[in-house]
CSV table of C-alpha atoms in Angstrom, one decimal:
chain,number,residue,atom,x,y,z
H,287,MET,CA,-49.8,83.1,65.2
H,288,ASN,CA,-47.2,85.9,66.7
H,289,LYS,CA,-46.2,88.0,63.6
H,290,THR,CA,-43.8,89.8,65.0
H,291,ILE,CA,-40.8,90.4,62.7
H,292,LEU,CA,-37.7,92.1,63.1
H,293,ALA,CA,-35.8,92.6,59.6
H,294,ILE,CA,-32.2,94.4,59.3
H,295,ASP,CA,-30.4,94.9,56.0
H,296,THR,CA,-26.7,96.2,55.7
H,297,ALA,CA,-25.7,94.5,52.0
H,298,THR,CA,-25.3,97.7,49.9
H,299,GLU,CA,-24.9,101.4,50.9
H,300,ALA,CA,-27.8,101.5,52.9
H,301,CYS,CA,-28.6,100.4,56.3
H,302,SER,CA,-32.3,99.7,57.5
H,303,VAL,CA,-34.1,98.1,60.0
H,304,ALA,CA,-38.0,97.4,60.3
H,305,LEU,CA,-40.4,96.0,62.9
H,306,LEU,CA,-43.6,94.7,62.0
H,307,PHE,CA,-45.7,94.6,65.3
H,308,GLU,CA,-49.2,94.1,66.0
H,309,ASN,CA,-50.2,95.2,62.4
H,310,ASN,CA,-47.9,98.4,62.3
H,311,ILE,CA,-44.9,98.9,60.4
H,312,THR,CA,-41.7,101.1,61.7
H,313,ALA,CA,-38.4,101.5,60.1
H,314,LEU,CA,-35.1,103.4,60.1
H,315,ASP,CA,-32.8,103.7,56.6
H,316,GLU,CA,-29.6,105.5,56.9
H,317,LEU,CA,-26.9,105.7,54.0
H,318,SER,CA,-24.0,104.8,56.1
H,319,PRO,CA,-21.6,102.5,53.6
H,320,ARG,CA,-18.8,101.8,56.3
H,321,THR,CA,-20.4,102.4,59.6
H,322,HIS,CA,-23.3,99.6,59.5
H,323,THR,CA,-21.2,97.8,62.4
H,324,GLN,CA,-21.3,100.7,64.7
H,325,ARG,CA,-25.2,101.8,63.3
H,326,ILE,CA,-27.3,98.7,62.9
H,327,LEU,CA,-27.7,97.1,66.3
H,328,PRO,CA,-28.6,100.9,68.2
H,329,MET,CA,-31.2,101.0,64.8
H,330,VAL,CA,-32.3,97.8,66.3
H,331,ASP,CA,-32.6,99.1,69.7
H,332,GLU,CA,-34.7,102.1,69.4
H,333,LEU,CA,-37.2,100.3,66.5
H,334,LEU,CA,-38.0,97.8,69.4
H,335,SER,CA,-37.7,100.4,72.4
H,336,GLN,CA,-40.3,102.7,70.3
H,337,ALA,CA,-42.4,99.8,70.2
H,338,GLY,CA,-41.9,98.2,74.1
H,339,ILE,CA,-40.2,95.1,73.7
H,340,SER,CA,-37.4,92.7,73.6
H,341,VAL,CA,-35.9,90.6,70.7
H,342,LYS,CA,-37.2,87.8,72.8
H,343,GLN,CA,-40.4,89.0,71.8
H,344,VAL,CA,-40.5,88.6,68.4
H,345,ALA,CA,-41.2,85.8,66.3
H,346,ALA,CA,-38.4,85.8,63.8
H,347,LEU,CA,-36.0,87.6,62.4
H,348,ALA,CA,-35.7,88.4,58.4
H,349,PHE,CA,-32.2,89.8,56.8
H,350,GLY,CA,-30.6,90.3,53.2
H,351,ARG,CA,-28.4,87.7,52.5
H,352,GLY,CA,-27.3,89.3,49.6
H,353,PRO,CA,-26.2,89.9,47.1
H,354,GLY,CA,-24.1,93.0,47.6
H,355,SER,CA,-21.0,94.6,49.0
H,356,PHE,CA,-18.9,91.5,50.5
H,357,THR,CA,-18.4,93.8,53.5
H,358,GLY,CA,-21.7,94.5,54.0
H,359,VAL,CA,-23.5,91.1,53.2
H,360,ARG,CA,-20.9,89.5,55.9
H,361,VAL,CA,-21.9,92.2,58.6
H,362,GLY,CA,-25.6,91.1,57.8
H,363,VAL,CA,-25.1,87.5,58.4
H,364,GLY,CA,-23.1,88.1,61.3
H,365,ILE,CA,-25.6,90.6,63.0
H,366,ALA,CA,-28.6,87.8,62.2
H,367,GLN,CA,-26.7,84.9,63.5
H,368,GLY,CA,-26.0,86.9,66.6
H,369,LEU,CA,-29.5,88.1,67.4
H,370,ALA,CA,-31.2,85.1,66.5
H,371,LEU,CA,-28.6,82.8,68.6
H,372,GLY,CA,-29.5,84.7,71.7
H,373,ALA,CA,-32.8,85.2,71.5
H,374,GLU,CA,-33.2,81.6,69.7
H,375,LEU,CA,-35.2,83.1,66.4
H,376,PRO,CA,-35.8,81.8,63.7
H,377,VAL,CA,-34.1,82.8,60.4
H,378,VAL,CA,-35.3,84.4,57.1
H,379,PRO,CA,-32.8,85.1,54.3
H,380,ILE,CA,-34.3,87.0,51.9
H,381,SER,CA,-32.7,88.1,48.6
H,382,ASN,CA,-32.0,91.5,48.4
H,383,LEU,CA,-32.7,91.7,44.6
H,384,MET,CA,-36.4,90.2,45.4
H,385,ILE,CA,-36.6,92.9,48.1
H,386,MET,CA,-36.7,96.2,45.8
H,387,ALA,CA,-39.1,94.2,43.4
H,388,GLU,CA,-41.3,93.9,46.3
H,389,GLN,CA,-40.7,97.4,46.7
H,390,ALA,CA,-41.6,98.5,43.0
H,391,TYR,CA,-44.9,96.3,43.8
H,392,GLN,CA,-45.6,98.0,46.9
H,393,GLN,CA,-44.6,101.7,45.6
H,394,LEU,CA,-45.4,101.3,41.7
H,395,GLY,CA,-47.5,98.5,41.1
H,396,ALA,CA,-45.1,97.0,38.9
H,397,THR,CA,-45.2,93.2,38.5
H,398,GLN,CA,-41.9,92.5,36.3
H,399,VAL,CA,-38.8,93.8,37.8
H,400,VAL,CA,-35.5,93.8,36.8
H,401,ALA,CA,-33.2,93.8,39.8
H,402,LEU,CA,-29.5,95.3,39.0
H,403,ILE,CA,-27.2,95.9,42.2
H,404,ASP,CA,-23.5,97.2,40.8
H,405,ALA,CA,-21.0,94.5,41.7
H,406,ARG,CA,-18.0,96.8,40.5
H,407,MET,CA,-15.5,95.3,38.7
H,408,SER,CA,-17.6,96.2,35.5
H,409,GLU,CA,-20.4,93.9,36.3
H,410,VAL,CA,-23.9,93.9,38.4
H,411,TYR,CA,-26.0,91.5,40.1
H,412,PHE,CA,-28.7,90.6,38.2
H,413,ALA,CA,-32.3,88.9,38.3
H,414,GLN,CA,-35.4,89.0,36.4
H,415,PHE,CA,-38.8,88.7,38.5
H,416,GLU,CA,-42.1,88.2,38.0
H,417,ARG,CA,-45.0,88.5,40.8
H,418,THR,CA,-47.7,85.7,40.4
H,419,GLU,CA,-51.5,86.1,40.7
H,420,GLN,CA,-51.1,84.3,44.3
H,421,GLY,CA,-48.6,86.8,45.2
H,422,HIS,CA,-45.4,85.6,44.8
H,423,TRP,CA,-42.0,86.5,43.2
H,424,ILE,CA,-40.5,83.7,41.1
H,425,GLU,CA,-37.3,84.4,39.0
H,426,ILE,CA,-37.7,84.3,35.4
H,427,VAL,CA,-34.1,85.1,34.9
H,428,ASN,CA,-31.8,83.6,37.7
H,429,GLU,CA,-29.9,85.5,40.3
H,430,GLN,CA,-26.2,85.8,38.7
H,431,VAL,CA,-23.5,88.4,38.6
H,432,CYS,CA,-22.4,89.3,34.8
H,433,SER,CA,-21.2,91.7,32.5
H,434,PRO,CA,-24.4,94.9,31.0
H,435,GLU,CA,-23.8,93.0,28.1
H,436,LYS,CA,-25.0,89.7,29.3
H,437,VAL,CA,-27.8,91.5,31.1
H,438,ILE,CA,-28.9,93.5,27.8
H,439,GLU,CA,-28.7,89.9,26.1
H,440,GLN,CA,-31.1,87.9,28.9
H,441,ILE,CA,-33.8,90.7,29.5
H,442,GLN,CA,-37.2,90.0,28.6
H,443,GLN,CA,-38.4,93.0,26.9
H,444,ASP,CA,-41.6,91.3,26.1
H,445,ARG,CA,-43.0,92.3,29.6
H,446,HIS,CA,-41.9,95.3,30.0
H,447,PRO,CA,-40.1,95.2,33.1
H,448,THR,CA,-39.7,97.9,35.8
H,449,ILE,CA,-35.5,98.5,36.4
H,450,VAL,CA,-34.0,98.7,40.2
H,451,GLY,CA,-31.1,99.3,41.8
H,452,THR,CA,-27.9,100.8,41.5
H,453,GLY,CA,-26.8,99.0,38.9
H,454,TRP,CA,-28.5,100.8,35.9
H,455,ALA,CA,-27.0,104.0,36.6
H,456,ALA,CA,-23.4,102.5,36.9
H,457,TYR,CA,-22.9,101.4,33.3
H,458,PRO,CA,-23.8,103.3,30.3
H,459,GLN,CA,-24.4,100.1,27.9
H,460,PHE,CA,-28.0,100.2,29.7
H,461,GLY,CA,-29.2,103.6,28.6
H,462,GLN,CA,-27.6,103.1,25.1
H,463,ALA,CA,-29.4,99.8,24.4
H,464,ASN,CA,-32.8,101.5,24.2
H,465,LEU,CA,-34.4,98.7,25.6
H,466,ALA,CA,-38.1,98.4,26.1
H,467,VAL,CA,-38.1,98.8,30.2
H,468,GLU,CA,-39.5,101.5,32.9
H,469,VAL,CA,-36.5,103.1,35.0
H,470,SER,CA,-37.8,103.8,38.7
H,471,GLU,CA,-36.2,105.5,40.8
H,472,ILE,CA,-35.9,102.6,43.5
H,473,THR,CA,-32.0,102.3,44.0
H,474,LEU,CA,-31.2,100.5,47.4
H,475,PRO,CA,-33.2,97.9,49.3
H,476,SER,CA,-35.0,99.1,52.4
H,477,ALA,CA,-35.9,96.2,55.3
H,478,LYS,CA,-39.2,97.4,55.2
H,479,TYR,CA,-40.0,95.8,52.1
H,480,MET,CA,-38.4,92.4,53.5
H,481,LEU,CA,-41.7,92.4,55.7
H,482,SER,CA,-44.2,91.5,53.8
H,483,LEU,CA,-41.7,88.5,52.3
H,484,ALA,CA,-40.9,87.4,55.7
H,485,VAL,CA,-44.5,86.9,56.8
H,486,ASP,CA,-45.5,85.0,53.9
H,487,ALA,CA,-42.0,82.5,54.3
H,488,LEU,CA,-43.2,82.3,58.1
H,489,GLU,CA,-46.5,81.0,57.5
H,490,LYS,CA,-45.0,78.6,55.0
H,491,GLY,CA,-42.1,77.2,57.8
H,492,ASN,CA,-39.7,78.6,55.2
H,493,THR,CA,-37.6,79.4,57.8
H,494,GLN,CA,-33.7,78.4,59.0
H,495,SER,CA,-32.1,78.3,62.2
H,496,ALA,CA,-28.9,81.0,62.7
H,497,LEU,CA,-26.2,78.6,62.2
H,498,GLU,CA,-27.6,77.1,58.8
H,499,ILE,CA,-27.9,80.7,57.3
H,500,GLU,CA,-25.4,81.9,54.8
H,501,PRO,CA,-24.6,84.9,52.6
H,502,VAL,CA,-24.9,84.8,48.9
H,503,TYR,CA,-22.1,86.5,47.4
H,504,LEU,CA,-22.7,84.8,43.5
H,505,ARG,CA,-18.9,85.3,43.0
H,506,ASN,CA,-17.5,81.7,43.7
H,507,GLU,CA,-14.3,82.9,45.1
H,508,VAL,CA,-15.7,84.5,48.2
H,509,THR,CA,-16.0,82.4,51.0
H,510,TRP,CA,-18.3,82.1,54.4
H,511,GLN,CA,-16.9,80.7,57.8
H,512,LYS,CA,-20.2,79.4,59.2
H,513,LEU,CA,-20.2,79.3,63.1
H,514,PRO,CA,-19.0,76.3,64.6
H,515,HIS,CA,-22.0,74.0,66.1
H,516,LYS,CA,-22.9,73.9,69.4
H,517,ARG,CA,-22.2,70.6,71.2
């Protein structure tokens, strides 16, 4: 099975690209909150060029489908659709909250993770994850957008989770709550930690076509216009 996977993420202030090729991982990460559209494709080209391959030699494309900034998530979906349509690639949409959970596992060995991304307007994007013995992440508190107070009510402290994401530092309510948690230095998702999740999805056949993918905003008032189906 061809496991060459390209991963891209623009859903937060971070702009990142990663490539799994011949069991090696290469990645580029930048903080560029206002220049994702200008930077993401050159970063893709750079990694593919370093590997000496074209996008048509990639087996699948993974992307951060949100939640995150509205503009960043839209950029990510649009770029993913364009690349996947052009190269006829299957697509693996991955939660940006889960990407950081995987990073916490790979870097810290954490198997209980609370992921928080600052959603502005006194809210955070939030989910709590548990890694099973089989190596899969399950949501024990579902993805949602809510106030810090609602997060504090729902965190399952008995599991002593590790905190990741920008949301914790953004709101003093978290630090004042004296929760039984471990706060990590992981604040933003990186495409390199999507690759292991994408490999698992690809092996299970959990992919979508470019025309099927949609962003996940978690705020209902935001809409996404799908690309029209080809006839």
